[in-house]
PDB file of C-alpha atoms in Angstrom:
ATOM      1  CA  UNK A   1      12.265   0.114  17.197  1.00  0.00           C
ATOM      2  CA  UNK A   2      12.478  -3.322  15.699  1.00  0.00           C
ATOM      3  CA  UNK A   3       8.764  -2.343  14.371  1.00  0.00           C
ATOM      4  CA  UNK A   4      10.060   0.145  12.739  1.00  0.00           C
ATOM      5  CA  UNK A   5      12.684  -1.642  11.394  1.00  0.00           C
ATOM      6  CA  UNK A   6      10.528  -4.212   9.712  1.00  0.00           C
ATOM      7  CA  UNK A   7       8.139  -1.759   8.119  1.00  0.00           C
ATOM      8  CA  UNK A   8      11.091  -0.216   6.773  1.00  0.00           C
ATOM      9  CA  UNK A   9      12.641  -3.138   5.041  1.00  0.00           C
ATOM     10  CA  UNK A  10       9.246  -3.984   3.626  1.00  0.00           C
ATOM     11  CA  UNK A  11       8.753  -0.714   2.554  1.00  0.00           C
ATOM     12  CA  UNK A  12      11.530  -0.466   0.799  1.00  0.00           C
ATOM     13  CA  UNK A  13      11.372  -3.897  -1.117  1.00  0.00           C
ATOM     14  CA  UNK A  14       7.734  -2.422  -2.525  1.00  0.00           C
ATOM     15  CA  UNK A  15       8.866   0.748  -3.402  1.00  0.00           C
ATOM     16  CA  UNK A  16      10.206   0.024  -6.868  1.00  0.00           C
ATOM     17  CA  UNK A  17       7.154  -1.709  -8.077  1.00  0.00           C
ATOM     18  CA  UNK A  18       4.613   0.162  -6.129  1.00  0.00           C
ATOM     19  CA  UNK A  19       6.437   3.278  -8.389  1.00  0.00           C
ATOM     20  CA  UNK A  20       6.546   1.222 -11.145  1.00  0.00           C
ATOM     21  CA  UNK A  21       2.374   0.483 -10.999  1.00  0.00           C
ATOM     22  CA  UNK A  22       1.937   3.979 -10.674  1.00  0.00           C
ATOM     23  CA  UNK A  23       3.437   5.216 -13.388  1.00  0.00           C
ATOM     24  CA  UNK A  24       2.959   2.674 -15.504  1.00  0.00           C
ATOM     25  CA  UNK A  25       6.266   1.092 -15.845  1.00  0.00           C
ATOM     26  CA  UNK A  26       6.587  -2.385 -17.641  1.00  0.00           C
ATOM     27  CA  UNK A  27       5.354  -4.436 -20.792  1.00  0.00           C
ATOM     28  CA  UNK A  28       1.679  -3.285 -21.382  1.00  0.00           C
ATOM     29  CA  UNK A  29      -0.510  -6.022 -23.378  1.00  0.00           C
ATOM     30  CA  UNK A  30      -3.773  -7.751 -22.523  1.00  0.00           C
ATOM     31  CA  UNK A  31      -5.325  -9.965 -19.816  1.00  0.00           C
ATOM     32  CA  UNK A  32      -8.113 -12.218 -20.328  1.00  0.00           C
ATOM     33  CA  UNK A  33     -10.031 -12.636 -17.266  1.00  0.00           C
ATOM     34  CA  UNK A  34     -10.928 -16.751 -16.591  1.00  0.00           C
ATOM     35  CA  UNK A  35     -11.960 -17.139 -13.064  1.00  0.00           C
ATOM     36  CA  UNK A  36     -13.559 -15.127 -10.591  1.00  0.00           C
ATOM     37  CA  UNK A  37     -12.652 -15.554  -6.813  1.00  0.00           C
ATOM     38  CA  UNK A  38     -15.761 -13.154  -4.531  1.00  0.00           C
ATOM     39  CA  UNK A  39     -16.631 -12.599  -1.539  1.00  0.00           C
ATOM     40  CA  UNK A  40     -19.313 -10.479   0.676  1.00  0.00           C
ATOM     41  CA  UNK A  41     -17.442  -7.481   1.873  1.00  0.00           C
ATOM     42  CA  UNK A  42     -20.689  -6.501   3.595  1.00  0.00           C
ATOM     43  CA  UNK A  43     -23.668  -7.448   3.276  1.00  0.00           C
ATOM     44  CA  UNK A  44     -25.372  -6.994  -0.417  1.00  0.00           C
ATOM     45  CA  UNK A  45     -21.358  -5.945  -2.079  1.00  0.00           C
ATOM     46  CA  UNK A  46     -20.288  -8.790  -3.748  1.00  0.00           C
ATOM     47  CA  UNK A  47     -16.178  -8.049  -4.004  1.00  0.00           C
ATOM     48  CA  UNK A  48     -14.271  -9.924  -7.063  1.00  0.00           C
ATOM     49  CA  UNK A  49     -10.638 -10.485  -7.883  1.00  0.00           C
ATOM     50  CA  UNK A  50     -10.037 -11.955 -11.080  1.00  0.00           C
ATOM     51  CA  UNK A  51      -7.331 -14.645 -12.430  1.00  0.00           C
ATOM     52  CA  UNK A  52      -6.522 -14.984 -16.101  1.00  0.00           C
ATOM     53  CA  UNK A  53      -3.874 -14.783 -18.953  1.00  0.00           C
ATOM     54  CA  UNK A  54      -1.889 -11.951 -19.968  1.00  0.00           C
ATOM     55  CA  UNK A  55      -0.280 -11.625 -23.022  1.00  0.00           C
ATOM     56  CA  UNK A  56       2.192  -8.584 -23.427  1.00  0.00           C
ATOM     57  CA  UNK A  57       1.931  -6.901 -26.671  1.00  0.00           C
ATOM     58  CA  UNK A  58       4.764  -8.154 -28.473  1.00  0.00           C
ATOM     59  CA  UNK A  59       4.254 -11.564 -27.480  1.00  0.00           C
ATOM     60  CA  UNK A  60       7.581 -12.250 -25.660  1.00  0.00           C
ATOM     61  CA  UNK A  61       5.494 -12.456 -22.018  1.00  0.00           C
ATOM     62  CA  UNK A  62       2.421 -15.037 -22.015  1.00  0.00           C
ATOM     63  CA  UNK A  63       1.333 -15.345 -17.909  1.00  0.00           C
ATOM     64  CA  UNK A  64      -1.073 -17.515 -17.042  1.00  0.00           C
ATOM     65  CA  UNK A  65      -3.075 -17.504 -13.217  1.00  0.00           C
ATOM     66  CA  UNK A  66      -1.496 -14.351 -13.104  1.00  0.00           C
ATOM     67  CA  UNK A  67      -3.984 -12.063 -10.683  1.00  0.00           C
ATOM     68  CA  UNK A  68      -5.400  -8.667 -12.208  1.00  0.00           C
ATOM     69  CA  UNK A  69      -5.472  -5.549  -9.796  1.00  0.00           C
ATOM     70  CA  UNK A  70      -7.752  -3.205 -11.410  1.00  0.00           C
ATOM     71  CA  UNK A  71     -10.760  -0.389 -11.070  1.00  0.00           C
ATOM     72  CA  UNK A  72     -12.870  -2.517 -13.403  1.00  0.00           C
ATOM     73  CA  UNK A  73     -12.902  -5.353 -11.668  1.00  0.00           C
ATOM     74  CA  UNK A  74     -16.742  -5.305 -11.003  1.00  0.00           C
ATOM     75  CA  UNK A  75     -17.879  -5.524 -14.476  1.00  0.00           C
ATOM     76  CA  UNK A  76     -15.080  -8.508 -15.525  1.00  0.00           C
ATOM     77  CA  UNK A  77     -16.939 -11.684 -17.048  1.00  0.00           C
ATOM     78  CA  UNK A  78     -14.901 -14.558 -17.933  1.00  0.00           C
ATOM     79  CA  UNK A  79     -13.487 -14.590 -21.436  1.00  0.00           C
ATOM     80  CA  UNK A  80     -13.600 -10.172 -21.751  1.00  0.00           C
ATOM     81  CA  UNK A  81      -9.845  -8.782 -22.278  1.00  0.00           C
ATOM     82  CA  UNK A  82      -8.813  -5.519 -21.254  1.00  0.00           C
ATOM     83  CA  UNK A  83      -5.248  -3.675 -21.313  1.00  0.00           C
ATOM     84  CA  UNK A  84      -2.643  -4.079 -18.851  1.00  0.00           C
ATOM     85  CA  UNK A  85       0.678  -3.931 -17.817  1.00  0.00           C
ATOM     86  CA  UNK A  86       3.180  -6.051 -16.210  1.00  0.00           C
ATOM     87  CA  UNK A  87       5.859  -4.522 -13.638  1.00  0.00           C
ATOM     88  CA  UNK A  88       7.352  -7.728 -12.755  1.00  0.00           C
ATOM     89  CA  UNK A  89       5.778  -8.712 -10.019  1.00  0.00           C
ATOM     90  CA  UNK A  90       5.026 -12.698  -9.602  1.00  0.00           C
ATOM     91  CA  UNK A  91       1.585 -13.076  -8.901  1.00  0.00           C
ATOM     92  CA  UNK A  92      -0.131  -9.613 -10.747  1.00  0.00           C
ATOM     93  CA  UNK A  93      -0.300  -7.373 -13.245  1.00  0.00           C
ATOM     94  CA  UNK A  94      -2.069  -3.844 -12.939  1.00  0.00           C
ATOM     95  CA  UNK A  95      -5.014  -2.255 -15.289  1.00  0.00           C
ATOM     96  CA  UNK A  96      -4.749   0.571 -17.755  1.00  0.00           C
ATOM     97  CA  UNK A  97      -4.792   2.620 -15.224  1.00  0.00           C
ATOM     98  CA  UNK A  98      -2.220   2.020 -12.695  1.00  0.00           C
ATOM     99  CA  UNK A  99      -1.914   1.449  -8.886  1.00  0.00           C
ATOM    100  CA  UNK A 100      -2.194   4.135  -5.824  1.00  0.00           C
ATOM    101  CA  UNK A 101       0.086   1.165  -3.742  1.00  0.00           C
ATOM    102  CA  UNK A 102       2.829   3.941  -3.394  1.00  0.00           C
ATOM    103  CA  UNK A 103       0.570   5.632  -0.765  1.00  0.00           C
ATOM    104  CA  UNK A 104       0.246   2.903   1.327  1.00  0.00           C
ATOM    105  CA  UNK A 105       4.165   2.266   0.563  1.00  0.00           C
ATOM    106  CA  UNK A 106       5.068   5.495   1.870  1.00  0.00           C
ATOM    107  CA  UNK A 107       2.888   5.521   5.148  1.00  0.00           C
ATOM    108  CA  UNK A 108       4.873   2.185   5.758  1.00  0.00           C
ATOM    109  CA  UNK A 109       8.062   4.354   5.039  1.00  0.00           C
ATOM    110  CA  UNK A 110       7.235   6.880   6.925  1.00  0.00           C
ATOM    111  CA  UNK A 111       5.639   4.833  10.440  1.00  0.00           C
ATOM    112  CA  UNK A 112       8.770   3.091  10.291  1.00  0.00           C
ATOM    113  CA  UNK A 113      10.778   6.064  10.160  1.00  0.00           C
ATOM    114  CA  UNK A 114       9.333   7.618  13.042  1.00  0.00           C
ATOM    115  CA  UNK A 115       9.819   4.293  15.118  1.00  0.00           C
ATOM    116  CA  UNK A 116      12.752   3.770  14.540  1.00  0.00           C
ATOM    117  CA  UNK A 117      13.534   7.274  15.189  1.00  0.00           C
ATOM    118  CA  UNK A 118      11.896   7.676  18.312  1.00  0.00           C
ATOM    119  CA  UNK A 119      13.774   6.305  20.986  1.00  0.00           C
ATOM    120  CA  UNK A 120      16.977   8.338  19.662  1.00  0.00           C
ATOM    121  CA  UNK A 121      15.364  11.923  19.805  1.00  0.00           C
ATOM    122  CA  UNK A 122      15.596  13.539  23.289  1.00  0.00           C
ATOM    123  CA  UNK A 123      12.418  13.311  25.112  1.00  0.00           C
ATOM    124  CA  UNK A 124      11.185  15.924  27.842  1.00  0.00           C
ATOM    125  CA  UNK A 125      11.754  15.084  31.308  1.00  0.00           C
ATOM    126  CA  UNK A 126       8.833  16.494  33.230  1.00  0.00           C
ATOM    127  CA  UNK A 127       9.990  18.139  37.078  1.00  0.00           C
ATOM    128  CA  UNK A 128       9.886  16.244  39.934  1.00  0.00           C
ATOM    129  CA  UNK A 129       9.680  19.189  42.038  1.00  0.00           C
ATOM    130  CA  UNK A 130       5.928  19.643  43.182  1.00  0.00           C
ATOM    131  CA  UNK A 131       4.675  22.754  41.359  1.00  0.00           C
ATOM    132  CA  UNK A 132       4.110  26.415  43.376  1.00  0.00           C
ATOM    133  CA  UNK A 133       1.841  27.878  44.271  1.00  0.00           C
ATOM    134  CA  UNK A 134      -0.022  31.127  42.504  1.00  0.00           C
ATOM    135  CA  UNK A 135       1.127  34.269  45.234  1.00  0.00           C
ATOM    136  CA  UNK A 136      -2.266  36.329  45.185  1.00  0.00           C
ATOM    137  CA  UNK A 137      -2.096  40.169  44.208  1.00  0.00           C
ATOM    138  CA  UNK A 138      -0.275  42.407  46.432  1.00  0.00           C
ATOM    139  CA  UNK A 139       1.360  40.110  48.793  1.00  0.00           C
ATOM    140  CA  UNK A 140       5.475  39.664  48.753  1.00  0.00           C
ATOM    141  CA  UNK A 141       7.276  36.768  47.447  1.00  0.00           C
ATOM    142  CA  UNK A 142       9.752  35.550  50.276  1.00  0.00           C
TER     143      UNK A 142
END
């Protein structure tokens, strides 16, 4: 239950900008990649996360070292800008096209749920009385 509890409370505190990335909530602008950090996922797939800047478009938001979660990823050099957006959070902003998070938000939501829930529904008690015996065809029942 106290499982439960804790995937619930983190759940719930990514919710908002899980919805947010999906939808594409927040200032959109640009971010310039500058550093690549990789690693062998398996062997021969090289897997990249990029740092940079981004720059919202009305110049009010400049974040620097700021992480980039993105599709595109892959085919980032250093220097190369591409749109994003900003939903607040402190260490990313999201590509053009958004963020599928709020799937793996609402499995959290919903394994806690069912945690939590589980030792409060009524469970089946099985019989502890040893189980009879088929009576073959034509013979009485006493």
């Amino acid at each position: 239950m106290i499982g439960g509890l804790v995937l619930l409370v983190f759940g719930a505190q990514q919710a908002g900008p899980a919805l947010a990335a999906a939808r594409g909530d927040g200032p959109h602008g640009t971010f310039t990649a500058v550093n690549a950090h990789c690693y062998e996922h398996h062997p021969g797939k090289l897997v990249c996360t990029w740092t940079g800047d981004f720059r919202s478009d009305d110049g009010k938001d400049l974040r620097k070292g700021i992480t980039l979660y993105d599709s595109e990823q892959d085919s980032l050099t250093a220097g190369r800008t591409l749109r994003a957006f900003d939903t607040g959070r402190p260490d990313h902003v999201y590509g053009e096209d958004g963020s599928r998070e709020w799937v793996t938000v609402a499995l959290l939501v919903l394994l806690g749920t069912g945690l939590v829930a589980r030792p409060l529904l009524p469970t089946r008690r099985r019989s502890r009385r040893p189980a009879r015996r088929p009576v073959p065809s034509g013979e009485a029942v006493a």
